[in-house]
């Protein structure tokens, strides 16, 4: 059976030749115009990079190599007796570009199990932080400590032909993905379970083993982890975490450095940290009212209060999406199947009935619909994982699949150092008066 590396080389060689041809023939074609508003307002709608692993449609949501989430749930291999896709399969799909067979998934699963050893100095680095440190801070420190293991950094220091970059990046990507569940679980058990750590079970799949090491043996939770790790993996290339990994990687910083940088971005409340903010916000609502299941009227008043205080409603809105996020819908379907009467889940659904109307009233919110973070916490709470500050770490473990598969492609396609042009407002004013240009050489 071909290894992941052999399969990747085959498809990457072909893609490289195709890309050269594409640029030779069409490299001069314009794909859009850039307005002044766009450069001041977060580059929305500005096409600026290539990311092979997934594509986001504003109205339809994410497709991974052309497959929607419901399609992946059907077509990716499952764990024995399970119904949710194995994230190993999604990684294969994103990396190789083809749906995996059961054997392909076993190959990835076995490779990750073999590569999952975490050196003790990584745990020591995490332990050097106060236990009160935010789990994302501990996560990033753990990834940084693991950088000592980078094959790419070692090979580059010895002298590496640029044609071979991808091979070492792929090695690092596989190692890092294999090791992240152990690091995440270590942080969770250290912070919330008195450092009572659980050894990995090499017979379990990657997400099932994560559930096991966190201390959750319920089959429902393992299925949730498989779904969770699949749907959070990638959201095309421009989001903060993916774009950061791509940008930092373009300096040939190794995959550990690049991924750690991306995780610092994921830790922002407008991005991945929104998943903890949602549950914190709902818990505060429940506490304020002293009820478990607030009514829609009570939710309405709470949302308006949040907005009056100049805060955002966490879990709602998106920079690209203009409809309910299919990642939200996938989690809602999971909840309907596994926990339809859960009061927190029902609160999430009541919020879904209430918030979009209020955000629409504001007139400025481009997408009043829920994103992935609006639902994820309630599912975790259902199984007992109530420590919401940990939630973004789970998002981060999953996000590694997409951004690291993408990083392999960045090096395989030889993307250069990323370096867009910036301007000053002074230079803009001069340009508007016809006194100079604002584009670079
Ligand atoms: N609650 C209140 N106001 C919101 C809002 C929300 N959920 N979403 C957008 N707005 C506001 C913006 O703050 C902005 O207000 P100002 O003009 O006063 O600055 C206005 O509506 C226009 O914003 P937009 O163009 O609709 O949204 P952006 O592309 O600028 O921002 C996002 C997108 C996600 C940052 C924003 O919707 C938001 O802050 N949502 C809440 C946080 C959240 O859930 N983030 C997670 C996103 C998914 C992820 O990455 O994990």
Coordinates of C-alpha atoms and ligand atoms in Angstrom, one line a residue:
X1 CA 0.0 0.0 0.0
X2 CA 1.4 3.5 -0.9
X3 CA 2.4 5.7 2.0
X4 CA 0.8 9.1 2.4
X5 CA 4.0 10.7 1.2
X6 CA 4.1 8.6 -2.0
X7 CA 0.5 9.5 -2.7
X8 CA 1.1 13.1 -2.0
X9 CA 4.2 13.3 -4.3
X10 CA 2.2 11.8 -7.1
X11 CA -0.6 14.3 -7.0
X12 CA 1.7 17.2 -6.1
X13 CA 4.0 16.6 -9.1
X14 CA 1.0 16.7 -11.4
X15 CA -0.5 19.8 -9.7
X16 CA 2.8 21.6 -10.0
X17 CA 3.0 21.0 -13.7
X18 CA -0.6 22.0 -14.1
X19 CA -0.1 25.2 -12.1
X20 CA 3.0 26.2 -14.2
X21 CA 0.9 25.7 -17.3
X22 CA -2.0 27.7 -15.8
X23 CA 0.2 30.6 -15.0
X24 CA 2.0 30.5 -18.3
X25 CA -1.3 30.8 -20.2
X26 CA -3.4 32.9 -17.8
X27 CA -1.0 34.5 -15.3
X28 CA -1.8 38.0 -16.6
X29 CA -5.6 37.7 -16.2
X30 CA -7.2 40.2 -13.7
X31 CA -9.5 38.6 -11.1
X32 CA -10.9 41.7 -9.5
X33 CA -10.4 45.3 -8.4
X34 CA -9.4 46.5 -5.0
X35 CA -11.2 49.5 -3.5
X36 CA -10.0 51.9 -0.8
X37 CA -12.7 50.6 1.6
X38 CA -11.4 47.0 1.2
X39 CA -7.8 47.9 2.3
X40 CA -9.2 49.8 5.4
X41 CA -11.8 47.3 6.2
X42 CA -10.2 43.9 6.6
X43 CA -9.7 43.1 2.9
X44 CA -13.3 41.6 2.7
X45 CA -14.0 40.1 -0.6
X46 CA -10.5 40.6 -1.9
X47 CA -9.2 37.4 -3.5
X48 CA -5.5 37.3 -2.4
X49 CA -4.4 33.7 -1.9
X50 CA -4.7 30.1 -3.0
X51 CA -5.8 27.4 -0.5
X52 CA -6.3 24.0 -2.0
X53 CA -8.1 22.2 0.8
X54 CA -11.5 23.8 0.9
X55 CA -13.7 26.5 -0.6
X56 CA -16.3 28.7 1.1
X57 CA -19.5 29.8 -0.6
X58 CA -21.2 32.7 1.1
X59 CA -24.7 31.1 0.8
X60 CA -23.9 27.4 0.8
X61 CA -21.1 27.2 3.3
X62 CA -17.9 25.1 3.2
X63 CA -17.0 22.4 0.8
X64 CA -13.9 20.3 1.4
X65 CA -12.4 19.4 -2.0
X66 CA -15.9 19.8 -3.4
X67 CA -17.7 17.9 -0.7
X68 CA -20.3 19.4 1.7
X69 CA -20.5 18.4 5.3
X70 CA -23.6 16.1 4.8
X71 CA -21.8 14.5 1.9
X72 CA -18.7 13.9 4.1
X73 CA -20.9 12.4 6.8
X74 CA -22.1 9.9 4.2
X75 CA -19.0 9.2 2.2
X76 CA -16.0 9.3 4.6
X77 CA -15.3 6.0 6.5
X78 CA -16.7 5.7 10.0
X79 CA -15.4 4.1 13.2
X80 CA -16.8 0.5 13.7
X81 CA -20.5 1.0 14.6
X82 CA -20.2 4.8 14.2
X83 CA -22.0 7.2 11.9
X84 CA -19.8 10.2 12.0
X85 CA -16.9 10.7 9.6
X86 CA -13.3 9.9 10.8
X87 CA -11.2 13.0 10.6
X88 CA -8.3 10.9 9.3
X89 CA -10.4 10.5 6.1
X90 CA -11.0 14.3 5.9
X91 CA -7.2 14.8 6.2
X92 CA -6.6 12.3 3.4
X93 CA -9.2 14.1 1.2
X94 CA -7.8 17.5 1.9
X95 CA -4.2 16.4 1.3
X96 CA -4.5 14.1 -1.6
X97 CA -7.7 15.5 -3.2
X98 CA -9.5 12.2 -3.4
X99 CA -12.1 10.5 -1.2
X100 CA -10.2 7.9 0.9
X101 CA -10.9 4.2 1.0
X102 CA -11.1 2.4 4.4
X103 CA -7.5 1.3 3.8
X104 CA -6.4 4.9 3.3
X105 CA -8.0 5.9 6.6
X106 CA -6.3 3.0 8.3
X107 CA -2.9 4.1 6.9
X108 CA -3.4 7.6 8.2
X109 CA -4.7 6.4 11.6
X110 CA -1.8 4.0 12.0
X111 CA 0.8 6.6 11.0
X112 CA -0.6 9.1 13.5
X113 CA -0.7 6.4 16.3
X114 CA 3.0 5.6 15.5
X115 CA 4.0 9.3 15.5
X116 CA 2.1 10.4 18.6
X117 CA 4.9 10.3 21.2
X118 CA 5.3 13.6 23.0
X119 CA 8.7 14.3 24.5
X120 CA 8.7 15.0 28.3
X121 CA 10.2 18.5 27.9
X122 CA 6.9 19.5 26.3
X123 CA 4.9 18.6 29.4
X124 CA 7.6 20.3 31.5
X125 CA 7.2 23.5 29.4
X126 CA 3.4 23.4 30.0
X127 CA 3.9 22.7 33.7
X128 CA 6.2 25.8 33.9
X129 CA 3.1 27.9 33.4
X130 CA 0.7 28.6 36.2
X131 CA -2.2 26.2 36.1
X132 CA -4.5 29.3 35.9
X133 CA -3.0 30.2 32.5
X134 CA -5.6 30.1 29.7
X135 CA -5.7 26.6 28.0
X136 CA -4.9 28.3 24.7
X137 CA -1.8 29.9 26.2
X138 CA -0.8 26.4 27.5
X139 CA -1.6 24.9 24.1
X140 CA 0.6 27.4 22.2
X141 CA 3.5 26.9 24.7
X142 CA 3.2 23.1 24.2
X143 CA 3.3 23.5 20.4
X144 CA 6.3 25.8 20.7
X145 CA 8.2 23.4 23.0
X146 CA 7.5 20.6 20.5
X147 CA 9.3 22.7 17.8
X148 CA 12.5 21.0 18.9
X149 CA 11.3 18.0 16.9
X150 CA 10.9 19.8 13.6
X151 CA 12.4 17.7 10.7
X152 CA 12.0 20.7 8.4
X153 CA 14.0 23.0 10.7
X154 CA 16.8 20.4 11.1
X155 CA 17.0 19.6 7.4
X156 CA 17.0 23.3 6.5
X157 CA 19.8 24.0 8.9
X158 CA 21.8 21.3 7.2
X159 CA 21.0 22.6 3.7
X160 CA 17.8 21.7 1.9
X161 CA 17.0 21.8 -1.8
X162 CA 13.7 23.9 -2.2
X163 CA 12.3 21.0 -4.3
X164 CA 12.3 18.9 -1.1
X165 CA 10.7 21.4 1.3
X166 CA 7.3 19.7 1.0
X167 CA 8.6 16.3 2.1
X168 CA 9.8 17.6 5.5
X169 CA 6.8 19.9 5.9
X170 CA 4.6 16.8 5.4
X171 CA 6.6 14.9 7.9
X172 CA 6.2 17.6 10.5
X173 CA 2.5 18.0 9.7
X174 CA 1.9 14.3 10.3
X175 CA 3.9 14.3 13.6
X176 CA 2.3 17.5 14.8
X177 CA -1.3 16.3 14.1
X178 CA -0.5 13.0 15.7
X179 CA 0.8 14.7 18.9
X180 CA -1.8 17.4 19.4
X181 CA -4.5 15.2 21.1
X182 CA -2.0 14.2 23.7
X183 CA -1.0 17.8 24.4
X184 CA -4.6 19.0 24.5
X185 CA -5.6 16.2 26.8
X186 CA -2.6 16.9 29.0
X187 CA -3.7 20.6 29.4
X188 CA -7.3 19.6 30.2
X189 CA -6.4 17.0 32.8
X190 CA -3.7 19.3 34.3
X191 CA -6.0 22.3 34.7
X192 CA -9.3 20.6 35.5
X193 CA -8.6 17.1 36.8
X194 CA -5.8 17.6 39.3
X195 CA -3.2 16.4 36.8
X196 CA -4.7 12.9 36.8
X197 CA -3.5 12.0 33.3
X198 CA -4.8 9.2 31.1
X199 CA -2.4 7.3 28.8
X200 CA -3.3 7.0 25.1
X201 CA -5.1 4.0 23.7
X202 CA -3.3 3.1 20.5
X203 CA -6.2 0.9 19.3
X204 CA -8.6 3.9 19.1
X205 CA -8.9 6.3 16.1
X206 CA -7.4 9.7 16.5
X207 CA -10.6 11.5 17.7
X208 CA -11.7 8.6 19.8
X209 CA -8.3 8.5 21.5
X210 CA -8.6 12.3 22.2
X211 CA -12.0 11.6 23.9
X212 CA -10.4 8.8 25.9
X213 CA -7.4 10.9 27.0
X214 CA -9.7 13.7 28.0
X215 CA -11.5 11.2 30.2
X216 CA -14.8 10.7 28.3
X217 CA -15.5 7.1 27.4
X218 CA -19.1 7.6 26.3
X219 CA -19.5 6.4 22.7
X220 CA -21.7 9.4 22.0
X221 CA -18.8 11.7 23.0
X222 CA -16.4 9.8 20.8
X223 CA -18.8 10.3 17.9
X224 CA -19.1 14.0 18.8
X225 CA -15.3 14.3 18.7
X226 CA -15.2 12.7 15.2
X227 CA -17.8 15.1 13.9
X228 CA -16.3 18.1 15.8
X229 CA -12.8 17.4 14.5
X230 CA -14.1 17.1 11.0
X231 CA -16.3 20.2 10.8
X232 CA -13.8 22.6 12.4
X233 CA -10.8 21.5 10.3
X234 CA -10.8 24.0 7.5
X235 CA -12.7 27.1 6.3
X236 CA -10.7 28.0 3.2
X237 CA -7.6 30.1 3.4
X238 CA -8.5 33.7 4.4
X239 CA -9.7 33.2 8.0
X240 CA -7.3 34.4 10.7
X241 CA -5.9 31.0 11.8
X242 CA -5.5 29.6 8.3
X243 CA -4.1 32.8 6.8
X244 CA -1.6 33.2 9.7
X245 CA -0.3 29.6 9.2
X246 CA 0.0 30.3 5.5
X247 CA 1.7 33.7 6.0
X248 CA 4.2 32.5 8.7
X249 CA 4.9 29.4 6.7
X250 CA 5.8 31.5 3.7
X251 CA 8.8 32.7 5.5
X252 CA 9.8 29.0 5.7
X253 CA 9.2 29.0 9.4
X254 CA 8.7 25.3 10.1
X255 CA 5.2 23.9 10.6
X256 CA 5.4 24.1 14.4
X257 CA 6.2 27.8 14.4
X258 CA 3.6 28.4 11.7
X259 CA 0.9 26.4 13.5
X260 CA 1.6 28.1 16.9
X261 CA 1.2 31.5 15.2
X262 CA -2.2 30.4 13.7
X263 CA -3.3 29.2 17.2
X264 CA -2.6 32.7 18.6
X265 CA -5.0 34.0 16.1
X266 CA -7.6 31.3 16.8
X267 CA -7.5 32.4 20.5
X268 CA -9.1 35.7 19.6
X269 CA -12.8 36.2 20.6
X270 CA -13.9 37.2 17.1
X271 CA -12.5 33.9 15.8
X272 CA -12.1 30.6 17.6
X273 CA -12.5 31.9 21.2
X274 CA -16.1 32.7 20.3
X275 CA -16.9 29.1 21.2
X276 CA -16.1 29.7 24.9
X277 CA -17.7 33.2 24.7
X278 CA -21.0 31.6 23.6
X279 CA -21.3 29.3 26.6
X280 CA -20.0 31.9 29.0
X281 CA -22.7 34.3 27.7
X282 CA -25.5 31.7 28.0
X283 CA -24.3 30.7 31.5
X284 CA -24.4 34.4 32.6
X285 CA -27.9 34.7 31.2
X286 CA -29.0 31.6 33.2
X287 CA -27.4 32.9 36.3
X288 CA -28.8 36.4 36.0
X289 CA -32.3 35.0 35.6
X290 CA -31.9 32.0 37.9
X291 CA -33.5 29.7 35.3
X292 CA -32.3 26.7 33.3
X293 CA -34.4 27.3 30.2
X294 CA -34.9 31.0 29.5
X295 CA -37.9 32.0 27.5
X296 CA -37.5 33.6 24.0
X297 CA -38.7 36.9 25.6
X298 CA -36.0 36.7 28.2
X299 CA -33.4 35.9 25.5
X300 CA -34.6 38.8 23.5
X301 CA -34.1 41.2 26.4
X302 CA -30.6 39.7 27.1
X303 CA -29.5 40.1 23.5
X304 CA -30.6 43.7 23.4
X305 CA -28.8 44.3 26.7
X306 CA -25.6 42.8 25.2
X307 CA -25.9 45.0 22.2
X308 CA -26.6 48.2 24.3
X309 CA -23.4 47.4 26.2
X310 CA -21.5 47.7 22.9
X311 CA -20.7 44.0 22.8
X312 CA -21.2 41.5 20.0
X313 CA -23.5 38.5 20.2
X314 CA -21.0 35.6 20.3
X315 CA -21.6 32.8 17.8
X316 CA -23.5 35.0 15.3
X317 CA -22.2 36.7 12.1
X318 CA -19.5 35.9 9.7
X319 CA -17.0 37.7 7.5
X320 CA -17.9 35.6 4.4
X321 CA -21.0 33.5 5.2
X322 CA -24.5 35.0 4.6
X323 CA -26.6 32.0 5.7
X324 CA -26.8 29.7 8.7
X325 CA -23.4 27.9 8.9
X326 CA -23.8 24.3 7.8
X327 CA -21.4 23.5 10.6
X328 CA -24.1 24.8 13.0
X329 CA -26.7 22.7 11.2
X330 CA -24.6 19.6 11.4
X331 CA -24.3 20.0 15.2
X332 CA -28.0 20.8 15.5
X333 CA -28.7 17.5 13.7
X334 CA -26.3 15.7 16.0
X335 CA -28.1 17.2 19.0
X336 CA -31.6 16.3 17.7
X337 CA -30.4 12.7 17.4
X338 CA -28.5 12.4 20.7
X339 CA -29.9 14.9 23.2
X340 CA -33.2 16.5 21.9
X341 CA -34.4 17.3 25.4
X342 CA -31.2 18.9 26.8
X343 CA -32.1 22.3 28.3
X344 CA -28.9 24.0 27.2
X345 CA -29.2 22.7 23.6
X346 CA -32.8 23.9 23.6
X347 CA -31.6 27.3 24.8
X348 CA -29.2 27.3 21.8
X349 CA -32.1 26.6 19.5
X350 CA -34.3 29.3 21.2
X351 CA -31.4 31.8 20.7
X352 CA -31.3 30.7 17.0
X353 CA -35.0 31.6 16.8
X354 CA -34.4 35.0 18.5
X355 CA -31.0 36.5 17.5
X356 CA -31.2 36.8 13.7
X357 CA -34.3 39.0 13.8
X358 CA -32.7 41.4 16.3
X359 CA -29.4 41.6 14.4
X360 CA -31.3 42.3 11.2
X361 CA -33.0 45.2 12.9
X362 CA -29.6 46.8 13.5
X363 CA -29.3 47.2 9.7
X364 CA -25.5 47.0 9.7
X365 CA -24.8 43.3 10.5
X366 CA -24.1 41.6 7.1
X367 CA -24.8 38.1 8.4
X368 CA -27.3 37.7 11.3
X369 CA -27.1 33.9 11.2
X370 CA -25.3 31.5 13.6
X371 CA -21.7 30.3 12.9
X372 CA -20.0 27.1 14.0
X373 CA -19.4 28.4 17.5
X374 CA -23.0 29.0 18.4
X375 CA -23.7 25.3 18.9
X376 CA -20.5 23.5 19.8
X377 CA -20.3 24.3 23.5
X378 CA -23.8 23.0 24.4
X379 CA -22.9 19.6 22.9
X380 CA -19.7 19.4 25.1
X381 CA -21.6 20.5 28.2
X382 CA -24.1 17.7 27.6
X383 CA -21.4 15.1 28.0
X384 CA -19.9 16.8 31.1
X385 CA -17.1 18.9 29.4
X386 CA -18.3 22.1 31.1
X387 CA -14.9 23.9 31.3
X388 CA -15.6 26.3 28.5
X389 CA -12.1 28.0 28.5
X390 CA -10.9 24.7 27.1
X391 CA -13.2 24.7 24.0
X392 CA -10.9 26.7 21.7
X393 CA -8.1 24.1 22.2
X394 CA -10.5 21.5 20.7
X395 CA -11.1 23.8 17.8
X396 CA -7.3 24.2 17.4
X397 CA -6.6 20.5 17.4
X398 CA -9.1 20.1 14.5
X399 CA -7.9 23.2 12.7
X400 CA -4.5 21.6 12.4
X401 CA -5.9 19.1 9.8
X402 CA -6.8 21.8 7.3
X403 CA -4.0 24.4 7.8
X404 CA -1.2 21.8 7.9
X405 CA -2.6 20.0 4.8
X406 CA -2.6 23.4 3.2
X407 CA 0.9 24.1 4.3
X408 CA 2.1 21.0 2.5
X409 CA 0.5 22.3 -0.7
X410 CA 2.1 25.7 -0.1
X411 CA 5.5 24.2 -0.2
X412 CA 4.7 21.6 -2.9
X413 CA 3.5 24.4 -5.2
X414 CA 6.5 26.5 -4.2
X415 CA 4.5 29.5 -3.1
X416 CA 6.9 32.4 -2.3
X417 CA 7.2 34.7 0.7
X418 CA 3.9 36.5 1.2
X419 CA 4.3 40.2 1.1
X420 CA 1.4 42.4 0.2
X421 CA 1.8 46.2 -0.2
X422 CA 0.6 48.5 2.5
X423 CA 0.0 52.3 2.4
X424 CA -0.3 55.2 4.8
X425 CA -3.4 57.4 5.0
X426 CA -1.1 60.3 4.0
X427 CA 0.0 58.5 0.9
X428 CA -3.7 57.8 0.1
X429 CA -4.5 61.5 0.4
X430 CA -1.6 62.4 -1.9
X431 CA -2.8 59.8 -4.4
X432 CA -6.3 61.2 -4.3
X433 CA -4.9 64.6 -5.1
X434 CA -3.0 63.1 -8.0
X435 CA 0.3 63.7 -6.2
X436 CA 1.7 60.2 -6.3
X437 CA 0.9 56.5 -6.7
X438 CA 0.0 54.1 -3.8
X439 CA 0.9 50.9 -5.5
X440 CA 4.3 49.4 -5.1
X441 CA 7.0 48.7 -7.5
Ligands
LIG1 N1 -23.2 40.9 17.3 C1 -23.3 42.3 17.2 N2 -22.8 43.0 16.2 C2 -22.3 42.4 15.2 C3 -22.3 41.0 15.1 C4 -22.7 40.2 16.2 N3 -22.7 38.9 16.3 N4 -21.7 40.6 13.9 C5 -21.4 41.7 13.3 N5 -21.7 42.8 14.0 C6 -21.5 44.2 13.7 C7 -20.0 44.4 13.6 O1 -19.4 44.5 14.9 C8 -19.9 45.7 12.8 O2 -20.3 46.8 13.7 P1 -19.5 48.2 13.5 O3 -19.8 48.7 12.1 O4 -20.2 49.0 14.5 O5 -18.1 48.0 13.7 C9 -21.1 45.5 11.8 O6 -22.0 44.6 12.5 C10 -20.7 45.0 10.5 O7 -20.0 43.8 10.7 P2 -20.0 42.6 9.5 O8 -19.5 43.2 8.3 O9 -21.4 42.0 9.5 O10 -19.1 41.5 10.2 P3 -17.5 41.4 10.1 O11 -17.1 40.7 8.8 O12 -16.8 42.7 10.3 O13 -17.2 40.5 11.4 C11 -17.4 38.7 12.8 C12 -17.4 39.1 11.4 C13 -17.5 37.2 12.9 C14 -16.1 39.1 13.5 C15 -18.6 39.3 13.5 O14 -19.8 38.9 12.9 C16 -18.7 39.0 15.0 O15 -18.0 39.8 15.8 N6 -19.4 38.0 15.5 C17 -19.4 37.6 16.9 C18 -18.1 36.8 17.2 C19 -18.1 35.4 16.6 O16 -19.1 34.7 16.7 N7 -17.0 35.1 16.0 C20 -16.8 33.7 15.5 C21 -16.7 33.6 13.9 C22 -16.5 32.2 13.5 C23 -15.1 31.7 13.8 O17 -14.1 32.3 13.3 O18 -14.9 30.8 14.7

